[in-house]
Each structure stands twice: as C-alpha cells, then as structure tokens.
Amino acid sequence: VCLAGKGVPPQTLQTMVLKLPFNLSGQRELHVHAEPLWHSYLDNGHWRGGFRLATDEQTATLLSKLVSRYGE
C-alpha cells in the first residue's frame, strides 16, 4: 500500500486504525500494522512511501473489499 504525509516518514513498524465513514460488514474501524519499505519526498514537502500491511484474516478480507470497490 502507498501512504503519504508531511514531515518525516515512519522508519519502524506502525500500528494504525483506519476509521471508515460507513459500516463495512459491521465494522467502522480496521486495525493494521504497516511496515515501511521505501519512501521518497515530493516537491511540496510531503513524502510518499510504500508499506507492507499485516493484519488478521477478517481485516484482510475487508481491506480487499475496499480495494475492489474504491482502489485505483
């Protein structure tokens, strides 16, 4: 997954809570761990980085649903 942000990109494993604007199979939050793999800086001072996600099987299924509906 690719994430973007301001400041310094994370260099260590990050625990994240993805808050959804709607219920997805009864869930409004998804808990994932993101391991940083690479990052680069954009001209506007933001960074963009690639991360490997680790999560339980149920959350992985819900993330797959989101990607199939809204992913690029």
PDB file of C-alpha atoms in Angstrom:
ATOM      1  CA  VAL A   1       0.000   0.000   0.000  1.00  0.00           C
ATOM      2  CA  CYS A   2       1.191   3.545  -0.651  1.00  0.00           C
ATOM      3  CA  LEU A   3       0.715   6.221   2.017  1.00  0.00           C
ATOM      4  CA  ALA A   4       1.594   9.913   2.003  1.00  0.00           C
ATOM      5  CA  GLY A   5       2.158  12.518   4.697  1.00  0.00           C
ATOM      6  CA  LYS A   6       4.053  15.561   5.961  1.00  0.00           C
ATOM      7  CA  GLY A   7       7.241  15.650   7.993  1.00  0.00           C
ATOM      8  CA  VAL A   8       9.469  12.609   8.366  1.00  0.00           C
ATOM      9  CA  PRO A   9       8.096   9.254   7.180  1.00  0.00           C
ATOM     10  CA  PRO A  10       7.988   6.444   9.745  1.00  0.00           C
ATOM     11  CA  GLN A  11      11.029   4.163   9.816  1.00  0.00           C
ATOM     12  CA  THR A  12       9.596   1.482  12.124  1.00  0.00           C
ATOM     13  CA  LEU A  13       6.506  -0.721  12.261  1.00  0.00           C
ATOM     14  CA  GLN A  14       3.405   1.436  12.769  1.00  0.00           C
ATOM     15  CA  THR A  15       0.084   0.414  14.299  1.00  0.00           C
ATOM     16  CA  MET A  16      -2.782   2.147  12.514  1.00  0.00           C
ATOM     17  CA  VAL A  17      -6.536   2.395  12.967  1.00  0.00           C
ATOM     18  CA  LEU A  18      -8.363   3.088   9.703  1.00  0.00           C
ATOM     19  CA  LYS A  19     -11.673   4.780  10.541  1.00  0.00           C
ATOM     20  CA  LEU A  20     -14.320   4.145   7.915  1.00  0.00           C
ATOM     21  CA  PRO A  21     -17.045   6.683   7.032  1.00  0.00           C
ATOM     22  CA  PHE A  22     -19.558   3.809   6.807  1.00  0.00           C
ATOM     23  CA  ASN A  23     -20.137   0.315   8.169  1.00  0.00           C
ATOM     24  CA  LEU A  24     -18.368  -2.409   6.233  1.00  0.00           C
ATOM     25  CA  SER A  25     -19.604  -5.840   7.309  1.00  0.00           C
ATOM     26  CA  GLY A  26     -20.454  -4.317  10.690  1.00  0.00           C
ATOM     27  CA  GLN A  27     -17.035  -2.672  11.161  1.00  0.00           C
ATOM     28  CA  ARG A  28     -16.269   1.065  11.396  1.00  0.00           C
ATOM     29  CA  GLU A  29     -12.540   0.654  12.181  1.00  0.00           C
ATOM     30  CA  LEU A  30      -9.821  -1.557  10.750  1.00  0.00           C
ATOM     31  CA  HIS A  31      -6.652  -2.255  12.773  1.00  0.00           C
ATOM     32  CA  VAL A  32      -3.480  -2.892  10.776  1.00  0.00           C
ATOM     33  CA  HIS A  33       0.295  -2.878  11.204  1.00  0.00           C
ATOM     34  CA  ALA A  34       2.284  -1.099   8.487  1.00  0.00           C
ATOM     35  CA  GLU A  35       5.931  -1.989   7.875  1.00  0.00           C
ATOM     36  CA  PRO A  36       7.763   0.761   5.930  1.00  0.00           C
ATOM     37  CA  LEU A  37       9.528  -0.486   2.784  1.00  0.00           C
ATOM     38  CA  TRP A  38      10.543   2.711   0.921  1.00  0.00           C
ATOM     39  CA  HIS A  39       9.848   6.457   0.826  1.00  0.00           C
ATOM     40  CA  SER A  40      10.528   9.460  -1.385  1.00  0.00           C
ATOM     41  CA  TYR A  41       9.948  13.172  -0.987  1.00  0.00           C
ATOM     42  CA  LEU A  42       7.689  15.216  -3.240  1.00  0.00           C
ATOM     43  CA  ASP A  43       8.380  18.817  -4.316  1.00  0.00           C
ATOM     44  CA  ASN A  44       5.643  20.100  -1.970  1.00  0.00           C
ATOM     45  CA  GLY A  45       7.455  18.786   1.154  1.00  0.00           C
ATOM     46  CA  HIS A  46       5.259  15.722   1.559  1.00  0.00           C
ATOM     47  CA  TRP A  47       6.558  12.186   1.449  1.00  0.00           C
ATOM     48  CA  ARG A  48       5.151   9.136  -0.261  1.00  0.00           C
ATOM     49  CA  GLY A  49       6.030   5.643   0.927  1.00  0.00           C
ATOM     50  CA  GLY A  50       5.343   2.003   0.337  1.00  0.00           C
ATOM     51  CA  PHE A  51       4.267  -0.165   3.251  1.00  0.00           C
ATOM     52  CA  ARG A  52       3.529  -3.844   3.770  1.00  0.00           C
ATOM     53  CA  LEU A  53       0.353  -4.379   5.807  1.00  0.00           C
ATOM     54  CA  ALA A  54      -0.056  -7.116   8.398  1.00  0.00           C
ATOM     55  CA  THR A  55      -3.431  -7.866   9.952  1.00  0.00           C
ATOM     56  CA  ASP A  56      -5.819 -10.659  10.850  1.00  0.00           C
ATOM     57  CA  GLU A  57      -7.712 -12.598   8.190  1.00  0.00           C
ATOM     58  CA  GLN A  58     -11.058 -10.824   8.737  1.00  0.00           C
ATOM     59  CA  THR A  59      -9.485  -7.367   8.371  1.00  0.00           C
ATOM     60  CA  ALA A  60      -7.546  -8.515   5.289  1.00  0.00           C
ATOM     61  CA  THR A  61     -10.855  -9.596   3.710  1.00  0.00           C
ATOM     62  CA  LEU A  62     -12.417  -6.198   4.471  1.00  0.00           C
ATOM     63  CA  LEU A  63      -9.389  -4.369   3.043  1.00  0.00           C
ATOM     64  CA  SER A  64      -9.714  -6.458  -0.125  1.00  0.00           C
ATOM     65  CA  LYS A  65     -13.373  -5.417  -0.383  1.00  0.00           C
ATOM     66  CA  LEU A  66     -12.407  -1.747  -0.081  1.00  0.00           C
ATOM     67  CA  VAL A  67      -9.704  -2.061  -2.733  1.00  0.00           C
ATOM     68  CA  SER A  68     -12.026  -3.869  -5.138  1.00  0.00           C
ATOM     69  CA  ARG A  69     -14.636  -1.114  -4.762  1.00  0.00           C
ATOM     70  CA  TYR A  70     -12.527   2.034  -4.463  1.00  0.00           C
ATOM     71  CA  GLY A  71      -8.914   1.213  -5.399  1.00  0.00           C
ATOM     72  CA  GLU A  72      -7.134   2.714  -8.340  1.00  0.00           C
TER      73      GLU A  72
END
